[in-house]
Amino acid sequence: MSRRVIRKWRPPLALVLGGTLAAVFFLPLIGIGYFRLAGGVLGWAETSWMIGWMAFAATVALGFLLWRLVLRPVKALTAYAQSEGQAETPTHFGTPEFSQLGQSVLAMTATLRGREAVLRSYADHVTHELKSPLSAIRGAAELLADNGLSPVDRTKLVANIEAASARMAGLLDDQRAFARAHEPMPAGSCFLSQVAERSGVIVDRDGALPLSAEVMQIVLGHLFDNAFAHGATQVRVGMCEGVLRVSDNGPGISEGNRDRIFDPFFTTRRDAGGTGMGLAIVHQLLGAHGATIALRDGPGAVFEIGF
């Protein structure tokens, strides 16, 4: 089912409220005037009944309009919000103002549900990834309790504990960064040359970026680190028609891994300490600011960021 509000012409809320107030104000005046003019023709009783039925019909019509254009949309939107998106998705709203409100609520609900799913999946991944270093630390601690260990074996076990601890610290740091990537940072803008100053990085074409320097430093930092960690010696960046292109002279990404590079914890450098969170953080951070990133074909790894 579409999660977008079906747009049809509806009177604006100001017109609905203004018309209702005008009817409340003018109907008694019309009734008094008509009673004064027609009272001697139809008789006082007939005229009173006619005015009463006119007032009743006008009240029913106004009540129906207010129910359809105001009350029903509000109740449907409230039920949808209270069910956290589990109730039937509203598709019709009474006025343009309620249509805009409904679209905003639907978009917010979809964002929150997607964020909850991502964080829940991420928590499952973290739990799984932490088991290995925890098991290594536990096993090393048990072996260290043996007084018969040689100094060489004891040194190896201590090194294993330190390596496992470092991996756990890296996973937790990435967890904080990944969670922060879901939250929009302060708005701003910067120039590519300001955030791409790094050894081995060449700016082919400078340009203005519609994101703050803080955001772009995080994004480009992960992309640069990822490129150099996979064997690249040079990275080129450039702006062209609102698209930022980042390419390197490394070995590129194999066809079998192209669809998984933005998945949390996917890495080809696990033995070297990679956590597989760099590109996932970049993807989530850009998405939180309305930008996109895509992998393109080319020698080496080529990414394009659209704003």
PDB file of C-alpha atoms in Angstrom:
ATOM      1  CA  MET A   1       0.000   0.000   0.000  1.00  0.00           C
ATOM      2  CA  SER A   2       1.251   3.432  -0.853  1.00  0.00           C
ATOM      3  CA  ARG A   3       2.371   5.468   2.088  1.00  0.00           C
ATOM      4  CA  ARG A   4       1.798   8.746   0.324  1.00  0.00           C
ATOM      5  CA  VAL A   5      -1.276  10.880   0.781  1.00  0.00           C
ATOM      6  CA  ILE A   6      -3.546  10.864  -2.262  1.00  0.00           C
ATOM      7  CA  ARG A   7      -3.796  14.459  -3.355  1.00  0.00           C
ATOM      8  CA  LYS A   8      -7.253  15.690  -4.390  1.00  0.00           C
ATOM      9  CA  TRP A   9      -8.656  19.160  -4.325  1.00  0.00           C
ATOM     10  CA  ARG A  10     -10.091  20.036  -0.950  1.00  0.00           C
ATOM     11  CA  PRO A  11     -11.074  23.442   0.434  1.00  0.00           C
ATOM     12  CA  PRO A  12      -8.365  24.949   2.642  1.00  0.00           C
ATOM     13  CA  LEU A  13      -8.910  24.849   6.376  1.00  0.00           C
ATOM     14  CA  ALA A  14      -9.278  28.633   6.542  1.00  0.00           C
ATOM     15  CA  LEU A  15     -12.195  28.443   4.087  1.00  0.00           C
ATOM     16  CA  VAL A  16     -13.868  25.663   6.070  1.00  0.00           C
ATOM     17  CA  LEU A  17     -13.609  27.508   9.359  1.00  0.00           C
ATOM     18  CA  GLY A  18     -14.527  30.856   7.764  1.00  0.00           C
ATOM     19  CA  GLY A  19     -17.559  29.344   6.064  1.00  0.00           C
ATOM     20  CA  THR A  20     -18.719  27.750   9.297  1.00  0.00           C
ATOM     21  CA  LEU A  21     -18.392  30.987  11.247  1.00  0.00           C
ATOM     22  CA  ALA A  22     -20.122  32.918   8.449  1.00  0.00           C
ATOM     23  CA  ALA A  23     -23.002  30.454   8.473  1.00  0.00           C
ATOM     24  CA  VAL A  24     -23.352  30.750  12.251  1.00  0.00           C
ATOM     25  CA  PHE A  25     -23.398  34.538  11.939  1.00  0.00           C
ATOM     26  CA  PHE A  26     -25.627  34.981   8.895  1.00  0.00           C
ATOM     27  CA  LEU A  27     -28.198  32.178   9.295  1.00  0.00           C
ATOM     28  CA  PRO A  28     -29.999  33.869  12.207  1.00  0.00           C
ATOM     29  CA  LEU A  29     -30.056  37.156  10.285  1.00  0.00           C
ATOM     30  CA  ILE A  30     -31.455  35.433   7.200  1.00  0.00           C
ATOM     31  CA  GLY A  31     -34.061  33.704   9.346  1.00  0.00           C
ATOM     32  CA  ILE A  32     -35.144  36.945  10.986  1.00  0.00           C
ATOM     33  CA  GLY A  33     -35.343  38.742   7.627  1.00  0.00           C
ATOM     34  CA  TYR A  34     -37.302  35.947   5.995  1.00  0.00           C
ATOM     35  CA  PHE A  35     -39.620  35.687   8.983  1.00  0.00           C
ATOM     36  CA  ARG A  36     -40.286  39.407   8.787  1.00  0.00           C
ATOM     37  CA  LEU A  37     -41.005  39.350   5.028  1.00  0.00           C
ATOM     38  CA  ALA A  38     -42.892  36.079   4.668  1.00  0.00           C
ATOM     39  CA  GLY A  39     -44.524  35.851   8.048  1.00  0.00           C
ATOM     40  CA  GLY A  40     -47.689  37.624   6.833  1.00  0.00           C
ATOM     41  CA  VAL A  41     -47.952  35.447   3.701  1.00  0.00           C
ATOM     42  CA  LEU A  42     -47.459  31.923   5.015  1.00  0.00           C
ATOM     43  CA  GLY A  43     -48.461  32.529   8.559  1.00  0.00           C
ATOM     44  CA  TRP A  44     -46.352  32.588  11.664  1.00  0.00           C
ATOM     45  CA  ALA A  45     -46.445  28.828  12.266  1.00  0.00           C
ATOM     46  CA  GLU A  46     -45.592  27.823   8.690  1.00  0.00           C
ATOM     47  CA  THR A  47     -42.771  30.359   8.518  1.00  0.00           C
ATOM     48  CA  SER A  48     -41.363  29.181  11.876  1.00  0.00           C
ATOM     49  CA  TRP A  49     -41.395  25.571  10.710  1.00  0.00           C
ATOM     50  CA  MET A  50     -39.699  26.518   7.438  1.00  0.00           C
ATOM     51  CA  ILE A  51     -36.974  28.474   9.205  1.00  0.00           C
ATOM     52  CA  GLY A  52     -36.496  25.627  11.686  1.00  0.00           C
ATOM     53  CA  TRP A  53     -36.070  23.065   8.911  1.00  0.00           C
ATOM     54  CA  MET A  54     -33.688  25.375   7.082  1.00  0.00           C
ATOM     55  CA  ALA A  55     -31.601  25.767  10.239  1.00  0.00           C
ATOM     56  CA  PHE A  56     -31.669  21.992  10.792  1.00  0.00           C
ATOM     57  CA  ALA A  57     -30.596  21.278   7.191  1.00  0.00           C
ATOM     58  CA  ALA A  58     -27.811  23.865   7.415  1.00  0.00           C
ATOM     59  CA  THR A  59     -26.617  22.400  10.733  1.00  0.00           C
ATOM     60  CA  VAL A  60     -26.542  18.869   9.297  1.00  0.00           C
ATOM     61  CA  ALA A  61     -24.658  20.033   6.207  1.00  0.00           C
ATOM     62  CA  LEU A  62     -22.097  21.964   8.250  1.00  0.00           C
ATOM     63  CA  GLY A  63     -21.722  19.088  10.691  1.00  0.00           C
ATOM     64  CA  PHE A  64     -21.112  16.640   7.832  1.00  0.00           C
ATOM     65  CA  LEU A  65     -18.520  18.926   6.251  1.00  0.00           C
ATOM     66  CA  LEU A  66     -16.692  19.434   9.563  1.00  0.00           C
ATOM     67  CA  TRP A  67     -16.742  15.701  10.257  1.00  0.00           C
ATOM     68  CA  ARG A  68     -15.450  14.805   6.788  1.00  0.00           C
ATOM     69  CA  LEU A  69     -12.920  17.597   6.402  1.00  0.00           C
ATOM     70  CA  VAL A  70     -11.658  17.969   9.990  1.00  0.00           C
ATOM     71  CA  LEU A  71     -12.733  15.326  12.510  1.00  0.00           C
ATOM     72  CA  ARG A  72     -12.295  12.187  10.412  1.00  0.00           C
ATOM     73  CA  PRO A  73      -8.779  13.064   9.162  1.00  0.00           C
ATOM     74  CA  VAL A  74      -7.647  13.977  12.676  1.00  0.00           C
ATOM     75  CA  LYS A  75      -9.002  10.711  14.139  1.00  0.00           C
ATOM     76  CA  ALA A  76      -7.445   8.618  11.346  1.00  0.00           C
ATOM     77  CA  LEU A  77      -4.071  10.299  11.750  1.00  0.00           C
ATOM     78  CA  THR A  78      -4.220   9.976  15.546  1.00  0.00           C
ATOM     79  CA  ALA A  79      -5.042   6.253  15.321  1.00  0.00           C
ATOM     80  CA  TYR A  80      -2.183   5.702  12.875  1.00  0.00           C
ATOM     81  CA  ALA A  81       0.303   7.567  15.072  1.00  0.00           C
ATOM     82  CA  GLN A  82      -0.810   5.762  18.258  1.00  0.00           C
ATOM     83  CA  SER A  83      -0.449   2.374  16.555  1.00  0.00           C
ATOM     84  CA  GLU A  84       3.135   3.293  15.553  1.00  0.00           C
ATOM     85  CA  GLY A  85       2.346   2.633  11.920  1.00  0.00           C
ATOM     86  CA  GLN A  86       0.560  -0.689  12.448  1.00  0.00           C
ATOM     87  CA  ALA A  87      -2.941   0.613  11.688  1.00  0.00           C
ATOM     88  CA  GLU A  88      -4.254   1.129   8.175  1.00  0.00           C
ATOM     89  CA  THR A  89      -2.317   3.861   6.411  1.00  0.00           C
ATOM     90  CA  PRO A  90      -4.470   6.992   5.889  1.00  0.00           C
ATOM     91  CA  THR A  91      -4.635   8.061   2.248  1.00  0.00           C
ATOM     92  CA  HIS A  92      -7.239  10.835   2.199  1.00  0.00           C
ATOM     93  CA  PHE A  93      -7.318  14.035   4.204  1.00  0.00           C
ATOM     94  CA  GLY A  94      -9.876  16.789   4.278  1.00  0.00           C
ATOM     95  CA  THR A  95      -7.865  19.939   3.629  1.00  0.00           C
ATOM     96  CA  PRO A  96      -4.449  20.788   2.139  1.00  0.00           C
ATOM     97  CA  GLU A  97      -3.160  21.575   5.633  1.00  0.00           C
ATOM     98  CA  PHE A  98      -4.130  18.117   6.892  1.00  0.00           C
ATOM     99  CA  SER A  99      -2.653  16.544   3.746  1.00  0.00           C
ATOM    100  CA  GLN A 100       0.705  18.147   4.500  1.00  0.00           C
ATOM    101  CA  LEU A 101       0.472  17.112   8.135  1.00  0.00           C
ATOM    102  CA  GLY A 102      -0.468  13.567   7.157  1.00  0.00           C
ATOM    103  CA  GLN A 103       2.426  13.276   4.732  1.00  0.00           C
ATOM    104  CA  SER A 104       4.825  14.507   7.395  1.00  0.00           C
ATOM    105  CA  VAL A 105       3.510  11.995   9.945  1.00  0.00           C
ATOM    106  CA  LEU A 106       3.723   9.128   7.438  1.00  0.00           C
ATOM    107  CA  ALA A 107       7.279  10.071   6.512  1.00  0.00           C
ATOM    108  CA  MET A 108       8.289  10.429  10.159  1.00  0.00           C
ATOM    109  CA  THR A 109       6.739   7.071  11.041  1.00  0.00           C
ATOM    110  CA  ALA A 110       8.523   5.343   8.164  1.00  0.00           C
ATOM    111  CA  THR A 111      11.818   6.934   9.222  1.00  0.00           C
ATOM    112  CA  LEU A 112      11.413   5.890  12.847  1.00  0.00           C
ATOM    113  CA  ARG A 113      10.446   2.336  11.943  1.00  0.00           C
ATOM    114  CA  GLY A 114      13.377   2.059   9.558  1.00  0.00           C
ATOM    115  CA  ARG A 115      15.731   3.463  12.172  1.00  0.00           C
ATOM    116  CA  GLU A 116      14.400   1.022  14.770  1.00  0.00           C
ATOM    117  CA  ALA A 117      14.901  -1.905  12.402  1.00  0.00           C
ATOM    118  CA  VAL A 118      18.437  -0.806  11.558  1.00  0.00           C
ATOM    119  CA  LEU A 119      19.411  -0.301  15.190  1.00  0.00           C
ATOM    120  CA  ARG A 120      17.871  -3.622  16.200  1.00  0.00           C
ATOM    121  CA  SER A 121      19.765  -5.383  13.431  1.00  0.00           C
ATOM    122  CA  TYR A 122      22.901  -3.526  14.430  1.00  0.00           C
ATOM    123  CA  ALA A 123      22.505  -4.564  18.075  1.00  0.00           C
ATOM    124  CA  ASP A 124      22.216  -8.197  16.956  1.00  0.00           C
ATOM    125  CA  HIS A 125      25.394  -7.832  14.894  1.00  0.00           C
ATOM    126  CA  VAL A 126      27.274  -6.192  17.772  1.00  0.00           C
ATOM    127  CA  THR A 127      26.240  -8.980  20.129  1.00  0.00           C
ATOM    128  CA  HIS A 128      27.473 -11.566  17.649  1.00  0.00           C
ATOM    129  CA  GLU A 129      30.732  -9.740  16.905  1.00  0.00           C
ATOM    130  CA  LEU A 130      31.569  -9.242  20.582  1.00  0.00           C
ATOM    131  CA  LYS A 131      31.328 -12.953  21.316  1.00  0.00           C
ATOM    132  CA  SER A 132      34.616 -13.770  19.589  1.00  0.00           C
ATOM    133  CA  PRO A 133      36.858 -11.315  21.510  1.00  0.00           C
ATOM    134  CA  LEU A 134      35.033 -12.118  24.739  1.00  0.00           C
ATOM    135  CA  SER A 135      35.661 -15.819  24.223  1.00  0.00           C
ATOM    136  CA  ALA A 136      39.325 -15.101  23.476  1.00  0.00           C
ATOM    137  CA  ILE A 137      39.680 -13.031  26.654  1.00  0.00           C
ATOM    138  CA  ARG A 138      37.903 -15.638  28.756  1.00  0.00           C
ATOM    139  CA  GLY A 139      40.033 -18.477  27.378  1.00  0.00           C
ATOM    140  CA  ALA A 140      43.265 -16.532  27.821  1.00  0.00           C
ATOM    141  CA  ALA A 141      42.334 -15.626  31.395  1.00  0.00           C
ATOM    142  CA  GLU A 142      41.715 -19.265  32.237  1.00  0.00           C
ATOM    143  CA  LEU A 143      45.055 -20.290  30.784  1.00  0.00           C
ATOM    144  CA  LEU A 144      46.878 -17.487  32.586  1.00  0.00           C
ATOM    145  CA  ALA A 145      45.663 -18.938  35.859  1.00  0.00           C
ATOM    146  CA  ASP A 146      47.934 -21.939  35.218  1.00  0.00           C
ATOM    147  CA  ASN A 147      51.141 -21.383  37.157  1.00  0.00           C
ATOM    148  CA  GLY A 148      52.999 -23.773  34.883  1.00  0.00           C
ATOM    149  CA  LEU A 149      52.875 -21.517  31.832  1.00  0.00           C
ATOM    150  CA  SER A 150      56.155 -20.525  30.285  1.00  0.00           C
ATOM    151  CA  PRO A 151      56.966 -16.804  29.964  1.00  0.00           C
ATOM    152  CA  VAL A 152      56.643 -17.064  26.176  1.00  0.00           C
ATOM    153  CA  ASP A 153      53.144 -18.562  26.354  1.00  0.00           C
ATOM    154  CA  ARG A 154      52.141 -16.039  28.986  1.00  0.00           C
ATOM    155  CA  THR A 155      53.297 -13.196  26.731  1.00  0.00           C
ATOM    156  CA  LYS A 156      51.291 -14.608  23.830  1.00  0.00           C
ATOM    157  CA  LEU A 157      48.151 -14.871  25.949  1.00  0.00           C
ATOM    158  CA  VAL A 158      48.535 -11.295  27.184  1.00  0.00           C
ATOM    159  CA  ALA A 159      48.932 -10.154  23.573  1.00  0.00           C
ATOM    160  CA  ASN A 160      45.750 -12.048  22.647  1.00  0.00           C
ATOM    161  CA  ILE A 161      43.871 -10.307  25.459  1.00  0.00           C
ATOM    162  CA  GLU A 162      45.138  -6.917  24.345  1.00  0.00           C
ATOM    163  CA  ALA A 163      44.154  -7.616  20.713  1.00  0.00           C
ATOM    164  CA  ALA A 164      40.690  -8.818  21.725  1.00  0.00           C
ATOM    165  CA  SER A 165      40.225  -5.794  23.984  1.00  0.00           C
ATOM    166  CA  ALA A 166      41.261  -3.474  21.177  1.00  0.00           C
ATOM    167  CA  ARG A 167      38.759  -5.104  18.826  1.00  0.00           C
ATOM    168  CA  MET A 168      35.975  -4.720  21.403  1.00  0.00           C
ATOM    169  CA  ALA A 169      36.870  -1.066  21.878  1.00  0.00           C
ATOM    170  CA  GLY A 170      36.795  -0.567  18.113  1.00  0.00           C
ATOM    171  CA  LEU A 171      33.379  -2.216  17.843  1.00  0.00           C
ATOM    172  CA  LEU A 172      31.971  -0.035  20.610  1.00  0.00           C
ATOM    173  CA  ASP A 173      33.438   3.111  19.035  1.00  0.00           C
ATOM    174  CA  ASP A 174      31.847   2.174  15.724  1.00  0.00           C
ATOM    175  CA  GLN A 175      28.572   1.520  17.507  1.00  0.00           C
ATOM    176  CA  ARG A 176      28.538   5.064  18.877  1.00  0.00           C
ATOM    177  CA  ALA A 177      29.467   6.477  15.472  1.00  0.00           C
ATOM    178  CA  PHE A 178      26.789   4.408  13.729  1.00  0.00           C
ATOM    179  CA  ALA A 179      24.110   5.506  16.190  1.00  0.00           C
ATOM    180  CA  ARG A 180      25.191   9.135  15.795  1.00  0.00           C
ATOM    181  CA  ALA A 181      25.027   8.804  12.009  1.00  0.00           C
ATOM    182  CA  HIS A 182      21.240   8.447  12.235  1.00  0.00           C
ATOM    183  CA  GLU A 183      20.892  11.910  13.743  1.00  0.00           C
ATOM    184  CA  PRO A 184      21.140  14.982  11.510  1.00  0.00           C
ATOM    185  CA  MET A 185      24.047  17.223  12.433  1.00  0.00           C
ATOM    186  CA  PRO A 186      23.973  21.023  12.303  1.00  0.00           C
ATOM    187  CA  ALA A 187      23.261  22.352   8.830  1.00  0.00           C
ATOM    188  CA  GLY A 188      25.875  24.244   6.901  1.00  0.00           C
ATOM    189  CA  SER A 189      28.036  24.222   3.801  1.00  0.00           C
ATOM    190  CA  CYS A 190      31.717  24.040   2.918  1.00  0.00           C
ATOM    191  CA  PHE A 191      34.099  23.769   0.001  1.00  0.00           C
ATOM    192  CA  LEU A 192      35.567  20.460  -1.081  1.00  0.00           C
ATOM    193  CA  SER A 193      39.122  21.773  -0.799  1.00  0.00           C
ATOM    194  CA  GLN A 194      38.491  22.561   2.895  1.00  0.00           C
ATOM    195  CA  VAL A 195      37.619  18.988   3.851  1.00  0.00           C
ATOM    196  CA  ALA A 196      39.809  17.004   1.433  1.00  0.00           C
ATOM    197  CA  GLU A 197      43.231  18.203   2.599  1.00  0.00           C
ATOM    198  CA  ARG A 198      45.114  14.961   3.111  1.00  0.00           C
ATOM    199  CA  SER A 199      48.251  13.295   1.869  1.00  0.00           C
ATOM    200  CA  GLY A 200      47.526  11.209  -1.204  1.00  0.00           C
ATOM    201  CA  VAL A 201      44.259  13.033  -2.007  1.00  0.00           C
ATOM    202  CA  ILE A 202      43.981  15.145  -5.175  1.00  0.00           C
ATOM    203  CA  VAL A 203      41.146  17.623  -5.685  1.00  0.00           C
ATOM    204  CA  ASP A 204      40.399  17.626  -9.419  1.00  0.00           C
ATOM    205  CA  ARG A 205      37.586  20.139  -9.268  1.00  0.00           C
ATOM    206  CA  ASP A 206      36.712  22.186  -6.225  1.00  0.00           C
ATOM    207  CA  GLY A 207      33.114  23.101  -5.455  1.00  0.00           C
ATOM    208  CA  ALA A 208      30.630  24.011  -2.753  1.00  0.00           C
ATOM    209  CA  LEU A 209      29.133  21.156  -0.729  1.00  0.00           C
ATOM    210  CA  PRO A 210      25.642  21.637   0.799  1.00  0.00           C
ATOM    211  CA  LEU A 211      26.644  19.856   4.014  1.00  0.00           C
ATOM    212  CA  SER A 212      28.652  21.136   6.952  1.00  0.00           C
ATOM    213  CA  ALA A 213      32.392  20.616   7.176  1.00  0.00           C
ATOM    214  CA  GLU A 214      31.860  18.347  10.197  1.00  0.00           C
ATOM    215  CA  VAL A 215      29.650  15.973   8.200  1.00  0.00           C
ATOM    216  CA  MET A 216      31.874  15.941   5.134  1.00  0.00           C
ATOM    217  CA  GLN A 217      35.026  15.345   7.166  1.00  0.00           C
ATOM    218  CA  ILE A 218      33.447  12.223   8.636  1.00  0.00           C
ATOM    219  CA  VAL A 219      32.201  11.013   5.241  1.00  0.00           C
ATOM    220  CA  LEU A 220      35.427  11.656   3.338  1.00  0.00           C
ATOM    221  CA  GLY A 221      37.548  10.430   6.244  1.00  0.00           C
ATOM    222  CA  HIS A 222      35.896   7.010   6.103  1.00  0.00           C
ATOM    223  CA  LEU A 223      36.117   6.862   2.302  1.00  0.00           C
ATOM    224  CA  PHE A 224      39.800   7.838   2.317  1.00  0.00           C
ATOM    225  CA  ASP A 225      40.670   5.409   5.129  1.00  0.00           C
ATOM    226  CA  ASN A 226      38.829   2.632   3.327  1.00  0.00           C
ATOM    227  CA  ALA A 227      40.655   3.323   0.060  1.00  0.00           C
ATOM    228  CA  PHE A 228      44.140   3.427   1.585  1.00  0.00           C
ATOM    229  CA  ALA A 229      43.453   0.374   3.763  1.00  0.00           C
ATOM    230  CA  HIS A 230      42.653  -1.646   0.623  1.00  0.00           C
ATOM    231  CA  GLY A 231      45.866  -0.798  -1.188  1.00  0.00           C
ATOM    232  CA  ALA A 232      45.173   2.519  -2.900  1.00  0.00           C
ATOM    233  CA  THR A 233      48.007   5.047  -2.998  1.00  0.00           C
ATOM    234  CA  GLN A 234      46.040   7.930  -4.453  1.00  0.00           C
ATOM    235  CA  VAL A 235      42.470   9.216  -4.168  1.00  0.00           C
ATOM    236  CA  ARG A 236      40.914  11.782  -6.514  1.00  0.00           C
ATOM    237  CA  VAL A 237      37.849  13.873  -5.630  1.00  0.00           C
ATOM    238  CA  GLY A 238      35.868  16.378  -7.652  1.00  0.00           C
ATOM    239  CA  MET A 239      32.511  18.139  -7.874  1.00  0.00           C
ATOM    240  CA  CYS A 240      30.455  18.151 -11.072  1.00  0.00           C
ATOM    241  CA  GLU A 241      26.823  19.272 -11.396  1.00  0.00           C
ATOM    242  CA  GLY A 242      25.960  18.654  -7.769  1.00  0.00           C
ATOM    243  CA  VAL A 243      27.641  15.245  -7.593  1.00  0.00           C
ATOM    244  CA  LEU A 244      30.800  14.524  -5.616  1.00  0.00           C
ATOM    245  CA  ARG A 245      32.964  11.826  -7.191  1.00  0.00           C
ATOM    246  CA  VAL A 246      35.541   9.938  -5.124  1.00  0.00           C
ATOM    247  CA  SER A 247      37.813   7.470  -6.918  1.00  0.00           C
ATOM    248  CA  ASP A 248      41.053   5.677  -6.086  1.00  0.00           C
ATOM    249  CA  ASN A 249      43.765   3.677  -7.842  1.00  0.00           C
ATOM    250  CA  GLY A 250      43.301   0.596  -5.681  1.00  0.00           C
ATOM    251  CA  PRO A 251      42.230  -2.895  -6.771  1.00  0.00           C
ATOM    252  CA  GLY A 252      38.544  -1.965  -6.696  1.00  0.00           C
ATOM    253  CA  ILE A 253      35.619  -3.971  -5.308  1.00  0.00           C
ATOM    254  CA  SER A 254      34.883  -7.460  -6.568  1.00  0.00           C
ATOM    255  CA  GLU A 255      31.569  -8.151  -8.266  1.00  0.00           C
ATOM    256  CA  GLY A 256      30.475 -10.492  -5.484  1.00  0.00           C
ATOM    257  CA  ASN A 257      30.940  -7.814  -2.804  1.00  0.00           C
ATOM    258  CA  ARG A 258      29.398  -4.813  -4.584  1.00  0.00           C
ATOM    259  CA  ASP A 259      25.899  -5.376  -3.193  1.00  0.00           C
ATOM    260  CA  ARG A 260      27.125  -5.748   0.400  1.00  0.00           C
ATOM    261  CA  ILE A 261      29.613  -2.935   0.908  1.00  0.00           C
ATOM    262  CA  PHE A 262      27.132  -0.717   2.788  1.00  0.00           C
ATOM    263  CA  ASP A 263      25.976  -3.519   5.116  1.00  0.00           C
ATOM    264  CA  PRO A 264      27.068  -3.134   8.749  1.00  0.00           C
ATOM    265  CA  PHE A 265      29.988  -5.409   9.691  1.00  0.00           C
ATOM    266  CA  PHE A 266      30.714  -6.507   6.124  1.00  0.00           C
ATOM    267  CA  THR A 267      34.479  -6.374   5.695  1.00  0.00           C
ATOM    268  CA  THR A 268      37.211  -8.141   3.779  1.00  0.00           C
ATOM    269  CA  ARG A 269      39.813  -7.030   6.348  1.00  0.00           C
ATOM    270  CA  ARG A 270      38.559  -8.793   9.470  1.00  0.00           C
ATOM    271  CA  ASP A 271      41.955 -10.377  10.110  1.00  0.00           C
ATOM    272  CA  ALA A 272      43.562  -6.920   9.913  1.00  0.00           C
ATOM    273  CA  GLY A 273      41.157  -5.473  12.475  1.00  0.00           C
ATOM    274  CA  GLY A 274      38.521  -4.100  10.117  1.00  0.00           C
ATOM    275  CA  THR A 275      35.038  -3.818  11.625  1.00  0.00           C
ATOM    276  CA  GLY A 276      33.121  -3.243   8.393  1.00  0.00           C
ATOM    277  CA  MET A 277      31.389  -0.124   9.719  1.00  0.00           C
ATOM    278  CA  GLY A 278      33.052   2.669   7.728  1.00  0.00           C
ATOM    279  CA  LEU A 279      30.845   2.591   4.631  1.00  0.00           C
ATOM    280  CA  ALA A 280      27.758   1.773   6.705  1.00  0.00           C
ATOM    281  CA  ILE A 281      28.333   4.925   8.758  1.00  0.00           C
ATOM    282  CA  VAL A 282      28.851   6.965   5.577  1.00  0.00           C
ATOM    283  CA  HIS A 283      25.629   5.605   4.073  1.00  0.00           C
ATOM    284  CA  GLN A 284      23.548   6.310   7.175  1.00  0.00           C
ATOM    285  CA  LEU A 285      25.054   9.749   7.788  1.00  0.00           C
ATOM    286  CA  LEU A 286      24.412  10.913   4.232  1.00  0.00           C
ATOM    287  CA  GLY A 287      20.898   9.472   4.306  1.00  0.00           C
ATOM    288  CA  ALA A 288      20.121  11.395   7.487  1.00  0.00           C
ATOM    289  CA  HIS A 289      20.951  14.604   5.599  1.00  0.00           C
ATOM    290  CA  GLY A 290      19.037  13.765   2.423  1.00  0.00           C
ATOM    291  CA  ALA A 291      22.094  12.783   0.395  1.00  0.00           C
ATOM    292  CA  THR A 292      22.887   9.511  -1.375  1.00  0.00           C
ATOM    293  CA  ILE A 293      25.994   7.484  -2.121  1.00  0.00           C
ATOM    294  CA  ALA A 294      26.404   4.883  -4.857  1.00  0.00           C
ATOM    295  CA  LEU A 295      29.181   2.656  -6.119  1.00  0.00           C
ATOM    296  CA  ARG A 296      30.043   3.204  -9.791  1.00  0.00           C
ATOM    297  CA  ASP A 297      32.081   1.251 -12.326  1.00  0.00           C
ATOM    298  CA  GLY A 298      35.612   2.249 -13.021  1.00  0.00           C
ATOM    299  CA  PRO A 299      39.227   1.399 -12.353  1.00  0.00           C
ATOM    300  CA  GLY A 300      39.619   1.172  -8.623  1.00  0.00           C
ATOM    301  CA  ALA A 301      36.721   1.998  -6.302  1.00  0.00           C
ATOM    302  CA  VAL A 302      34.500   4.853  -7.500  1.00  0.00           C
ATOM    303  CA  PHE A 303      31.791   6.423  -5.353  1.00  0.00           C
ATOM    304  CA  GLU A 304      29.364   9.194  -6.272  1.00  0.00           C
ATOM    305  CA  ILE A 305      27.626  11.263  -3.618  1.00  0.00           C
ATOM    306  CA  GLY A 306      24.482  13.099  -4.714  1.00  0.00           C
ATOM    307  CA  PHE A 307      23.043  16.057  -2.826  1.00  0.00           C
TER     308      PHE A 307
END
